[in-house]
Amino acid sequence: MSGSVLGKLTFVTGAGSGIGRAACQILAREGARIIAADRNINSANQVVEAISKKQPSSIKHLSLNIDVSQSESIKNALKQVLDVYKEPPTVIVNCAGITRDNFLLKLSEQDFQEVIDVNLKGTFLTTQIFAQAIVEKQLTNASIINIASIVGKYGNIGQANYSASKAGVELITRTAAKEFGQFGIRCNAVLPGFITTPMTDAVPDKVKAKFLAVIPCKRLGEPEEVAEVITFLASDKSSYINGASIEVTGGF
């Protein structure tokens, strides 16, 4: 299957729900071997169990507990991957993210810092640690996909912390693309708009109605629609796309 992700060892953070879960499902459908990493190990286990039922028993998927805000946790996850597969993954998908929404004048220092630690620092640490392993093994044809957000481009009321973290993710991605290209590692960002996930489930209906009014497609996106773009960026079909930011927003 030329141009596919068939057989590619793929590491997904935030794999237990939302876009991360959908990414695991779509990538597995296309033949990737999935390492589903999440702070909630039960959710990660459920994802691996679900995708394994649809795959030949010869394809080994793995679930791992991870806290992307802690470098030791990421290093431990990498060690477990190397113990099982004897090589690092060549596809890294950074989906782990949280929200702690509040108006700027009411936003606590702790809520600001937690979002930065998971969304921005977590993407930085995971990218750094796994890219280093890829370089050390002299593997090529690798792809790192970071989930940023359209609100990192335009801002959003009540999301100063989230918007700032996702803007940072996009710029880390572009920098990594410039630095890693020589090693055969591409790095791209996906900027989802308003997608039906546990994050948006918490948004009041009247706020959702305001979003829908300015989305030309007149609906929220589905996680699978973002996952299809992630899968394209993971595949050889996107071999000359590097340092790009692809919006999946319904035209928002």
PDB file of C-alpha atoms in Angstrom:
ATOM      1  CA  MET A   1       0.000   0.000   0.000  1.00  0.00           C
ATOM      2  CA  SER A   2       2.196   2.792  -1.272  1.00  0.00           C
ATOM      3  CA  GLY A   3       1.512   6.085   0.445  1.00  0.00           C
ATOM      4  CA  SER A   4      -0.300   4.517   3.387  1.00  0.00           C
ATOM      5  CA  VAL A   5       0.562   4.310   7.079  1.00  0.00           C
ATOM      6  CA  LEU A   6       0.583   0.515   6.864  1.00  0.00           C
ATOM      7  CA  GLY A   7       2.844  -0.905   9.567  1.00  0.00           C
ATOM      8  CA  LYS A   8       3.943   2.498  10.866  1.00  0.00           C
ATOM      9  CA  LEU A   9       4.480   2.540  14.630  1.00  0.00           C
ATOM     10  CA  THR A  10       2.360   5.451  15.843  1.00  0.00           C
ATOM     11  CA  PHE A  11       2.356   7.149  19.257  1.00  0.00           C
ATOM     12  CA  VAL A  12      -0.775   9.152  20.140  1.00  0.00           C
ATOM     13  CA  THR A  13      -1.126  11.253  23.300  1.00  0.00           C
ATOM     14  CA  GLY A  14      -4.564  12.159  24.580  1.00  0.00           C
ATOM     15  CA  ALA A  15      -5.648   8.906  22.972  1.00  0.00           C
ATOM     16  CA  GLY A  16      -8.461   8.155  25.378  1.00  0.00           C
ATOM     17  CA  SER A  17     -11.084  10.533  24.023  1.00  0.00           C
ATOM     18  CA  GLY A  18     -12.022  13.081  21.393  1.00  0.00           C
ATOM     19  CA  ILE A  19      -9.621  13.705  18.529  1.00  0.00           C
ATOM     20  CA  GLY A  20      -6.962  11.419  20.025  1.00  0.00           C
ATOM     21  CA  ARG A  21      -9.331   8.462  20.142  1.00  0.00           C
ATOM     22  CA  ALA A  22     -10.520   9.122  16.591  1.00  0.00           C
ATOM     23  CA  ALA A  23      -6.908   9.390  15.414  1.00  0.00           C
ATOM     24  CA  CYS A  24      -6.157   5.956  16.868  1.00  0.00           C
ATOM     25  CA  GLN A  25      -9.210   4.485  15.132  1.00  0.00           C
ATOM     26  CA  ILE A  26      -8.533   5.984  11.694  1.00  0.00           C
ATOM     27  CA  LEU A  27      -4.783   5.298  11.770  1.00  0.00           C
ATOM     28  CA  ALA A  28      -5.434   1.696  12.845  1.00  0.00           C
ATOM     29  CA  ARG A  29      -7.993   1.327  10.054  1.00  0.00           C
ATOM     30  CA  GLU A  30      -5.225   2.236   7.609  1.00  0.00           C
ATOM     31  CA  GLY A  31      -2.863  -0.363   9.085  1.00  0.00           C
ATOM     32  CA  ALA A  32      -0.787   1.570  11.623  1.00  0.00           C
ATOM     33  CA  ARG A  33       0.362  -0.017  14.865  1.00  0.00           C
ATOM     34  CA  ILE A  34      -1.025   2.154  17.653  1.00  0.00           C
ATOM     35  CA  ILE A  35       0.436   3.158  21.002  1.00  0.00           C
ATOM     36  CA  ALA A  36      -2.454   4.849  22.795  1.00  0.00           C
ATOM     37  CA  ALA A  37      -1.114   7.061  25.602  1.00  0.00           C
ATOM     38  CA  ASP A  38      -3.383   8.885  28.000  1.00  0.00           C
ATOM     39  CA  ARG A  39      -3.489  10.188  31.561  1.00  0.00           C
ATOM     40  CA  ASN A  40      -6.562   7.972  31.962  1.00  0.00           C
ATOM     41  CA  ILE A  41      -5.197   4.464  31.407  1.00  0.00           C
ATOM     42  CA  ASN A  42      -8.679   2.918  31.446  1.00  0.00           C
ATOM     43  CA  SER A  43      -9.691   5.049  28.462  1.00  0.00           C
ATOM     44  CA  ALA A  44      -6.473   4.144  26.644  1.00  0.00           C
ATOM     45  CA  ASN A  45      -7.115   0.466  27.337  1.00  0.00           C
ATOM     46  CA  GLN A  46     -10.637   0.762  25.907  1.00  0.00           C
ATOM     47  CA  VAL A  47      -9.298   2.337  22.716  1.00  0.00           C
ATOM     48  CA  VAL A  48      -6.744  -0.434  22.191  1.00  0.00           C
ATOM     49  CA  GLU A  49      -9.325  -3.097  22.956  1.00  0.00           C
ATOM     50  CA  ALA A  50     -11.746  -1.605  20.405  1.00  0.00           C
ATOM     51  CA  ILE A  51      -9.232  -1.268  17.575  1.00  0.00           C
ATOM     52  CA  SER A  52      -7.692  -4.684  18.269  1.00  0.00           C
ATOM     53  CA  LYS A  53     -11.044  -6.373  17.634  1.00  0.00           C
ATOM     54  CA  LYS A  54     -10.978  -5.094  14.058  1.00  0.00           C
ATOM     55  CA  GLN A  55      -7.367  -6.078  13.347  1.00  0.00           C
ATOM     56  CA  PRO A  56      -5.455  -9.309  12.733  1.00  0.00           C
ATOM     57  CA  SER A  57      -3.950 -10.687  15.947  1.00  0.00           C
ATOM     58  CA  SER A  58      -0.496 -10.253  14.401  1.00  0.00           C
ATOM     59  CA  ILE A  59      -0.796  -6.449  14.716  1.00  0.00           C
ATOM     60  CA  LYS A  60       0.191  -5.468  18.237  1.00  0.00           C
ATOM     61  CA  HIS A  61      -1.251  -2.281  19.737  1.00  0.00           C
ATOM     62  CA  LEU A  62      -0.271  -0.912  23.145  1.00  0.00           C
ATOM     63  CA  SER A  63      -1.866   1.330  25.775  1.00  0.00           C
ATOM     64  CA  LEU A  64       0.208   3.435  28.165  1.00  0.00           C
ATOM     65  CA  ASN A  65      -0.357   5.796  31.065  1.00  0.00           C
ATOM     66  CA  ILE A  66       1.295   9.175  30.534  1.00  0.00           C
ATOM     67  CA  ASP A  67       1.410  12.660  32.019  1.00  0.00           C
ATOM     68  CA  VAL A  68       2.771  14.825  29.216  1.00  0.00           C
ATOM     69  CA  SER A  69       3.524  17.692  31.608  1.00  0.00           C
ATOM     70  CA  GLN A  70       6.238  15.557  33.246  1.00  0.00           C
ATOM     71  CA  SER A  71       9.385  14.641  31.287  1.00  0.00           C
ATOM     72  CA  GLU A  72      10.015  11.527  33.393  1.00  0.00           C
ATOM     73  CA  SER A  73       6.573  10.191  32.516  1.00  0.00           C
ATOM     74  CA  ILE A  74       7.259  10.680  28.798  1.00  0.00           C
ATOM     75  CA  LYS A  75      10.700   9.064  29.075  1.00  0.00           C
ATOM     76  CA  ASN A  76       9.135   6.121  30.892  1.00  0.00           C
ATOM     77  CA  ALA A  77       6.541   5.773  28.117  1.00  0.00           C
ATOM     78  CA  LEU A  78       9.317   5.752  25.512  1.00  0.00           C
ATOM     79  CA  LYS A  79      11.173   3.072  27.474  1.00  0.00           C
ATOM     80  CA  GLN A  80       8.069   0.882  27.519  1.00  0.00           C
ATOM     81  CA  VAL A  81       7.663   1.358  23.760  1.00  0.00           C
ATOM     82  CA  LEU A  82      11.283   0.360  23.151  1.00  0.00           C
ATOM     83  CA  ASP A  83      10.888  -2.685  25.418  1.00  0.00           C
ATOM     84  CA  VAL A  84       7.910  -3.904  23.390  1.00  0.00           C
ATOM     85  CA  TYR A  85       8.755  -2.840  19.818  1.00  0.00           C
ATOM     86  CA  LYS A  86      12.575  -2.489  19.968  1.00  0.00           C
ATOM     87  CA  GLU A  87      12.351   0.805  18.068  1.00  0.00           C
ATOM     88  CA  PRO A  88      10.800   4.245  18.575  1.00  0.00           C
ATOM     89  CA  PRO A  89       7.624   5.220  16.731  1.00  0.00           C
ATOM     90  CA  THR A  90       8.069   7.180  13.512  1.00  0.00           C
ATOM     91  CA  VAL A  91       4.663   8.840  13.787  1.00  0.00           C
ATOM     92  CA  ILE A  92       3.977  11.047  16.814  1.00  0.00           C
ATOM     93  CA  VAL A  93       0.541  12.631  17.292  1.00  0.00           C
ATOM     94  CA  ASN A  94       0.321  15.177  20.116  1.00  0.00           C
ATOM     95  CA  CYS A  95      -3.370  15.347  20.985  1.00  0.00           C
ATOM     96  CA  ALA A  96      -3.195  15.687  24.775  1.00  0.00           C
ATOM     97  CA  GLY A  97      -4.876  18.888  25.874  1.00  0.00           C
ATOM     98  CA  ILE A  98      -7.019  20.421  28.598  1.00  0.00           C
ATOM     99  CA  THR A  99      -9.122  23.536  29.116  1.00  0.00           C
ATOM    100  CA  ARG A 100      -9.533  25.654  32.234  1.00  0.00           C
ATOM    101  CA  ASP A 101     -11.783  28.367  30.847  1.00  0.00           C
ATOM    102  CA  ASN A 102     -12.494  31.672  32.535  1.00  0.00           C
ATOM    103  CA  PHE A 103     -12.553  35.363  31.728  1.00  0.00           C
ATOM    104  CA  LEU A 104      -9.103  36.928  31.813  1.00  0.00           C
ATOM    105  CA  LEU A 105      -9.870  39.054  34.875  1.00  0.00           C
ATOM    106  CA  LYS A 106     -10.974  35.947  36.778  1.00  0.00           C
ATOM    107  CA  LEU A 107      -8.456  33.405  35.450  1.00  0.00           C
ATOM    108  CA  SER A 108      -6.333  31.995  38.269  1.00  0.00           C
ATOM    109  CA  GLU A 109      -2.586  31.594  37.977  1.00  0.00           C
ATOM    110  CA  GLN A 110      -2.981  27.853  38.607  1.00  0.00           C
ATOM    111  CA  ASP A 111      -5.530  27.412  35.806  1.00  0.00           C
ATOM    112  CA  PHE A 112      -3.317  29.383  33.435  1.00  0.00           C
ATOM    113  CA  GLN A 113      -0.260  27.317  34.325  1.00  0.00           C
ATOM    114  CA  GLU A 114      -1.966  23.922  34.128  1.00  0.00           C
ATOM    115  CA  VAL A 115      -3.126  24.564  30.568  1.00  0.00           C
ATOM    116  CA  ILE A 116       0.326  25.767  29.510  1.00  0.00           C
ATOM    117  CA  ASP A 117       1.955  22.742  31.180  1.00  0.00           C
ATOM    118  CA  VAL A 118      -0.207  20.168  29.406  1.00  0.00           C
ATOM    119  CA  ASN A 119      -0.909  21.779  26.042  1.00  0.00           C
ATOM    120  CA  LEU A 120       2.325  23.634  25.319  1.00  0.00           C
ATOM    121  CA  LYS A 121       5.015  22.160  27.542  1.00  0.00           C
ATOM    122  CA  GLY A 122       3.597  18.674  26.983  1.00  0.00           C
ATOM    123  CA  THR A 123       3.814  19.053  23.207  1.00  0.00           C
ATOM    124  CA  PHE A 124       7.367  20.395  23.513  1.00  0.00           C
ATOM    125  CA  LEU A 125       8.549  17.583  25.790  1.00  0.00           C
ATOM    126  CA  THR A 126       6.933  14.771  23.798  1.00  0.00           C
ATOM    127  CA  THR A 127       8.264  16.163  20.527  1.00  0.00           C
ATOM    128  CA  GLN A 128      11.770  16.615  21.933  1.00  0.00           C
ATOM    129  CA  ILE A 129      12.056  13.234  23.653  1.00  0.00           C
ATOM    130  CA  PHE A 130      10.631  11.139  20.814  1.00  0.00           C
ATOM    131  CA  ALA A 131      12.437  13.065  18.067  1.00  0.00           C
ATOM    132  CA  GLN A 132      15.704  12.497  19.912  1.00  0.00           C
ATOM    133  CA  ALA A 133      15.027   8.750  19.922  1.00  0.00           C
ATOM    134  CA  ILE A 134      14.269   8.798  16.182  1.00  0.00           C
ATOM    135  CA  VAL A 135      17.490  10.689  15.441  1.00  0.00           C
ATOM    136  CA  GLU A 136      19.576   8.381  17.629  1.00  0.00           C
ATOM    137  CA  LYS A 137      18.235   5.324  15.803  1.00  0.00           C
ATOM    138  CA  GLN A 138      18.845   7.107  12.482  1.00  0.00           C
ATOM    139  CA  LEU A 139      15.299   6.421  11.352  1.00  0.00           C
ATOM    140  CA  THR A 140      13.879   8.558   8.551  1.00  0.00           C
ATOM    141  CA  ASN A 141      10.506   9.178   6.938  1.00  0.00           C
ATOM    142  CA  ALA A 142       9.079  10.204  10.314  1.00  0.00           C
ATOM    143  CA  SER A 143       6.141  12.530  10.927  1.00  0.00           C
ATOM    144  CA  ILE A 144       5.145  14.556  13.975  1.00  0.00           C
ATOM    145  CA  ILE A 145       1.604  15.959  14.009  1.00  0.00           C
ATOM    146  CA  ASN A 146       0.706  18.500  16.687  1.00  0.00           C
ATOM    147  CA  ILE A 147      -2.868  19.476  17.462  1.00  0.00           C
ATOM    148  CA  ALA A 148      -3.081  23.244  17.765  1.00  0.00           C
ATOM    149  CA  SER A 149      -6.386  25.133  17.418  1.00  0.00           C
ATOM    150  CA  ILE A 150      -8.024  27.839  15.366  1.00  0.00           C
ATOM    151  CA  VAL A 151      -8.432  29.842  18.598  1.00  0.00           C
ATOM    152  CA  GLY A 152      -4.632  29.958  18.788  1.00  0.00           C
ATOM    153  CA  LYS A 153      -4.861  32.119  15.686  1.00  0.00           C
ATOM    154  CA  TYR A 154      -7.747  34.408  16.603  1.00  0.00           C
ATOM    155  CA  GLY A 155      -8.187  34.086  20.387  1.00  0.00           C
ATOM    156  CA  ASN A 156     -11.467  33.281  22.092  1.00  0.00           C
ATOM    157  CA  ILE A 157     -13.424  34.805  24.952  1.00  0.00           C
ATOM    158  CA  GLY A 158     -12.731  32.924  28.179  1.00  0.00           C
ATOM    159  CA  GLN A 159      -9.754  31.066  26.731  1.00  0.00           C
ATOM    160  CA  ALA A 160      -6.692  33.275  27.191  1.00  0.00           C
ATOM    161  CA  ASN A 161      -4.719  30.310  28.555  1.00  0.00           C
ATOM    162  CA  TYR A 162      -5.902  27.814  25.926  1.00  0.00           C
ATOM    163  CA  SER A 163      -5.458  30.254  23.034  1.00  0.00           C
ATOM    164  CA  ALA A 164      -1.935  31.137  24.158  1.00  0.00           C
ATOM    165  CA  SER A 165      -0.976  27.485  24.588  1.00  0.00           C
ATOM    166  CA  LYS A 166      -2.217  26.535  21.121  1.00  0.00           C
ATOM    167  CA  ALA A 167      -0.537  29.519  19.467  1.00  0.00           C
ATOM    168  CA  GLY A 168       2.668  28.262  21.052  1.00  0.00           C
ATOM    169  CA  VAL A 169       2.059  24.742  19.733  1.00  0.00           C
ATOM    170  CA  GLU A 170       1.822  26.086  16.189  1.00  0.00           C
ATOM    171  CA  LEU A 171       5.111  27.984  16.497  1.00  0.00           C
ATOM    172  CA  ILE A 172       6.929  25.051  18.133  1.00  0.00           C
ATOM    173  CA  THR A 173       5.745  22.998  15.157  1.00  0.00           C
ATOM    174  CA  ARG A 174       7.149  25.427  12.603  1.00  0.00           C
ATOM    175  CA  THR A 175      10.456  25.630  14.451  1.00  0.00           C
ATOM    176  CA  ALA A 176      10.695  21.841  14.736  1.00  0.00           C
ATOM    177  CA  ALA A 177      10.001  21.538  11.005  1.00  0.00           C
ATOM    178  CA  LYS A 178      13.007  23.765  10.254  1.00  0.00           C
ATOM    179  CA  GLU A 179      15.281  21.901  12.678  1.00  0.00           C
ATOM    180  CA  PHE A 180      14.201  18.300  12.059  1.00  0.00           C
ATOM    181  CA  GLY A 181      13.914  18.290   8.279  1.00  0.00           C
ATOM    182  CA  GLN A 182      17.591  17.360   7.909  1.00  0.00           C
ATOM    183  CA  PHE A 183      16.919  14.210   9.940  1.00  0.00           C
ATOM    184  CA  GLY A 184      14.017  13.052   7.780  1.00  0.00           C
ATOM    185  CA  ILE A 185      11.385  14.137  10.320  1.00  0.00           C
ATOM    186  CA  ARG A 186       8.471  16.279   9.147  1.00  0.00           C
ATOM    187  CA  CYS A 187       6.448  18.312  11.636  1.00  0.00           C
ATOM    188  CA  ASN A 188       3.020  19.777  10.935  1.00  0.00           C
ATOM    189  CA  ALA A 189       0.134  21.255  12.896  1.00  0.00           C
ATOM    190  CA  VAL A 190      -3.592  20.662  12.592  1.00  0.00           C
ATOM    191  CA  LEU A 191      -5.843  23.525  13.682  1.00  0.00           C
ATOM    192  CA  PRO A 192      -9.311  22.181  14.489  1.00  0.00           C
ATOM    193  CA  GLY A 193     -12.220  24.542  14.798  1.00  0.00           C
ATOM    194  CA  PHE A 194     -15.216  23.683  16.935  1.00  0.00           C
ATOM    195  CA  ILE A 195     -15.317  19.895  17.051  1.00  0.00           C
ATOM    196  CA  THR A 196     -17.744  17.628  18.901  1.00  0.00           C
ATOM    197  CA  THR A 197     -15.558  16.401  21.790  1.00  0.00           C
ATOM    198  CA  PRO A 198     -15.801  16.225  25.598  1.00  0.00           C
ATOM    199  CA  MET A 199     -14.341  19.769  25.598  1.00  0.00           C
ATOM    200  CA  THR A 200     -17.153  21.235  23.503  1.00  0.00           C
ATOM    201  CA  ASP A 201     -19.790  19.139  25.278  1.00  0.00           C
ATOM    202  CA  ALA A 202     -19.263  21.420  28.281  1.00  0.00           C
ATOM    203  CA  VAL A 203     -19.992  24.571  26.259  1.00  0.00           C
ATOM    204  CA  PRO A 204     -23.493  26.032  26.909  1.00  0.00           C
ATOM    205  CA  ASP A 205     -25.958  25.682  24.033  1.00  0.00           C
ATOM    206  CA  LYS A 206     -26.358  29.453  23.649  1.00  0.00           C
ATOM    207  CA  VAL A 207     -22.594  29.782  23.150  1.00  0.00           C
ATOM    208  CA  LYS A 208     -22.618  26.922  20.624  1.00  0.00           C
ATOM    209  CA  ALA A 209     -25.368  28.726  18.729  1.00  0.00           C
ATOM    210  CA  LYS A 210     -23.074  31.754  18.369  1.00  0.00           C
ATOM    211  CA  PHE A 211     -20.315  29.515  16.976  1.00  0.00           C
ATOM    212  CA  LEU A 212     -22.676  27.892  14.489  1.00  0.00           C
ATOM    213  CA  ALA A 213     -23.780  31.301  13.219  1.00  0.00           C
ATOM    214  CA  VAL A 214     -20.244  32.065  11.987  1.00  0.00           C
ATOM    215  CA  ILE A 215     -19.352  28.592  10.646  1.00  0.00           C
ATOM    216  CA  PRO A 216     -20.183  28.444   6.918  1.00  0.00           C
ATOM    217  CA  CYS A 217     -20.787  24.672   7.111  1.00  0.00           C
ATOM    218  CA  LYS A 218     -23.405  25.368   9.812  1.00  0.00           C
ATOM    219  CA  ARG A 219     -22.377  22.485  12.069  1.00  0.00           C
ATOM    220  CA  LEU A 220     -19.679  21.400  14.478  1.00  0.00           C
ATOM    221  CA  GLY A 221     -16.990  19.133  13.096  1.00  0.00           C
ATOM    222  CA  GLU A 222     -16.551  15.494  14.048  1.00  0.00           C
ATOM    223  CA  PRO A 223     -13.333  14.094  15.559  1.00  0.00           C
ATOM    224  CA  GLU A 224     -13.043  11.659  12.640  1.00  0.00           C
ATOM    225  CA  GLU A 225     -12.827  14.586  10.219  1.00  0.00           C
ATOM    226  CA  VAL A 226      -9.751  15.862  12.033  1.00  0.00           C
ATOM    227  CA  ALA A 227      -8.359  12.318  12.303  1.00  0.00           C
ATOM    228  CA  GLU A 228      -8.480  11.878   8.527  1.00  0.00           C
ATOM    229  CA  VAL A 229      -6.200  14.913   8.142  1.00  0.00           C
ATOM    230  CA  ILE A 230      -3.879  13.578  10.854  1.00  0.00           C
ATOM    231  CA  THR A 231      -3.682  10.267   8.990  1.00  0.00           C
ATOM    232  CA  PHE A 232      -2.854  12.040   5.733  1.00  0.00           C
ATOM    233  CA  LEU A 233      -0.019  13.940   7.457  1.00  0.00           C
ATOM    234  CA  ALA A 234       1.250  10.693   8.978  1.00  0.00           C
ATOM    235  CA  SER A 235       1.350   9.015   5.580  1.00  0.00           C
ATOM    236  CA  ASP A 236       3.845   9.150   2.735  1.00  0.00           C
ATOM    237  CA  LYS A 237       1.192  10.944   0.662  1.00  0.00           C
ATOM    238  CA  SER A 238       2.176  14.149   2.505  1.00  0.00           C
ATOM    239  CA  SER A 239       5.925  13.601   2.039  1.00  0.00           C
ATOM    240  CA  TYR A 240       6.676  17.223   1.026  1.00  0.00           C
ATOM    241  CA  ILE A 241       4.387  18.911   3.550  1.00  0.00           C
ATOM    242  CA  ASN A 242       6.510  20.255   6.407  1.00  0.00           C
ATOM    243  CA  GLY A 243       5.945  23.170   8.767  1.00  0.00           C
ATOM    244  CA  ALA A 244       2.340  23.551   7.611  1.00  0.00           C
ATOM    245  CA  SER A 245      -0.737  24.485   9.627  1.00  0.00           C
ATOM    246  CA  ILE A 246      -3.873  22.862   8.238  1.00  0.00           C
ATOM    247  CA  GLU A 247      -7.202  24.271   9.396  1.00  0.00           C
ATOM    248  CA  VAL A 248     -10.151  21.920   9.887  1.00  0.00           C
ATOM    249  CA  THR A 249     -12.837  24.438  10.771  1.00  0.00           C
ATOM    250  CA  GLY A 250     -15.776  24.220   8.374  1.00  0.00           C
ATOM    251  CA  GLY A 251     -14.665  27.620   7.067  1.00  0.00           C
ATOM    252  CA  PHE A 252     -14.702  29.462  10.406  1.00  0.00           C
TER     253      PHE A 252
END
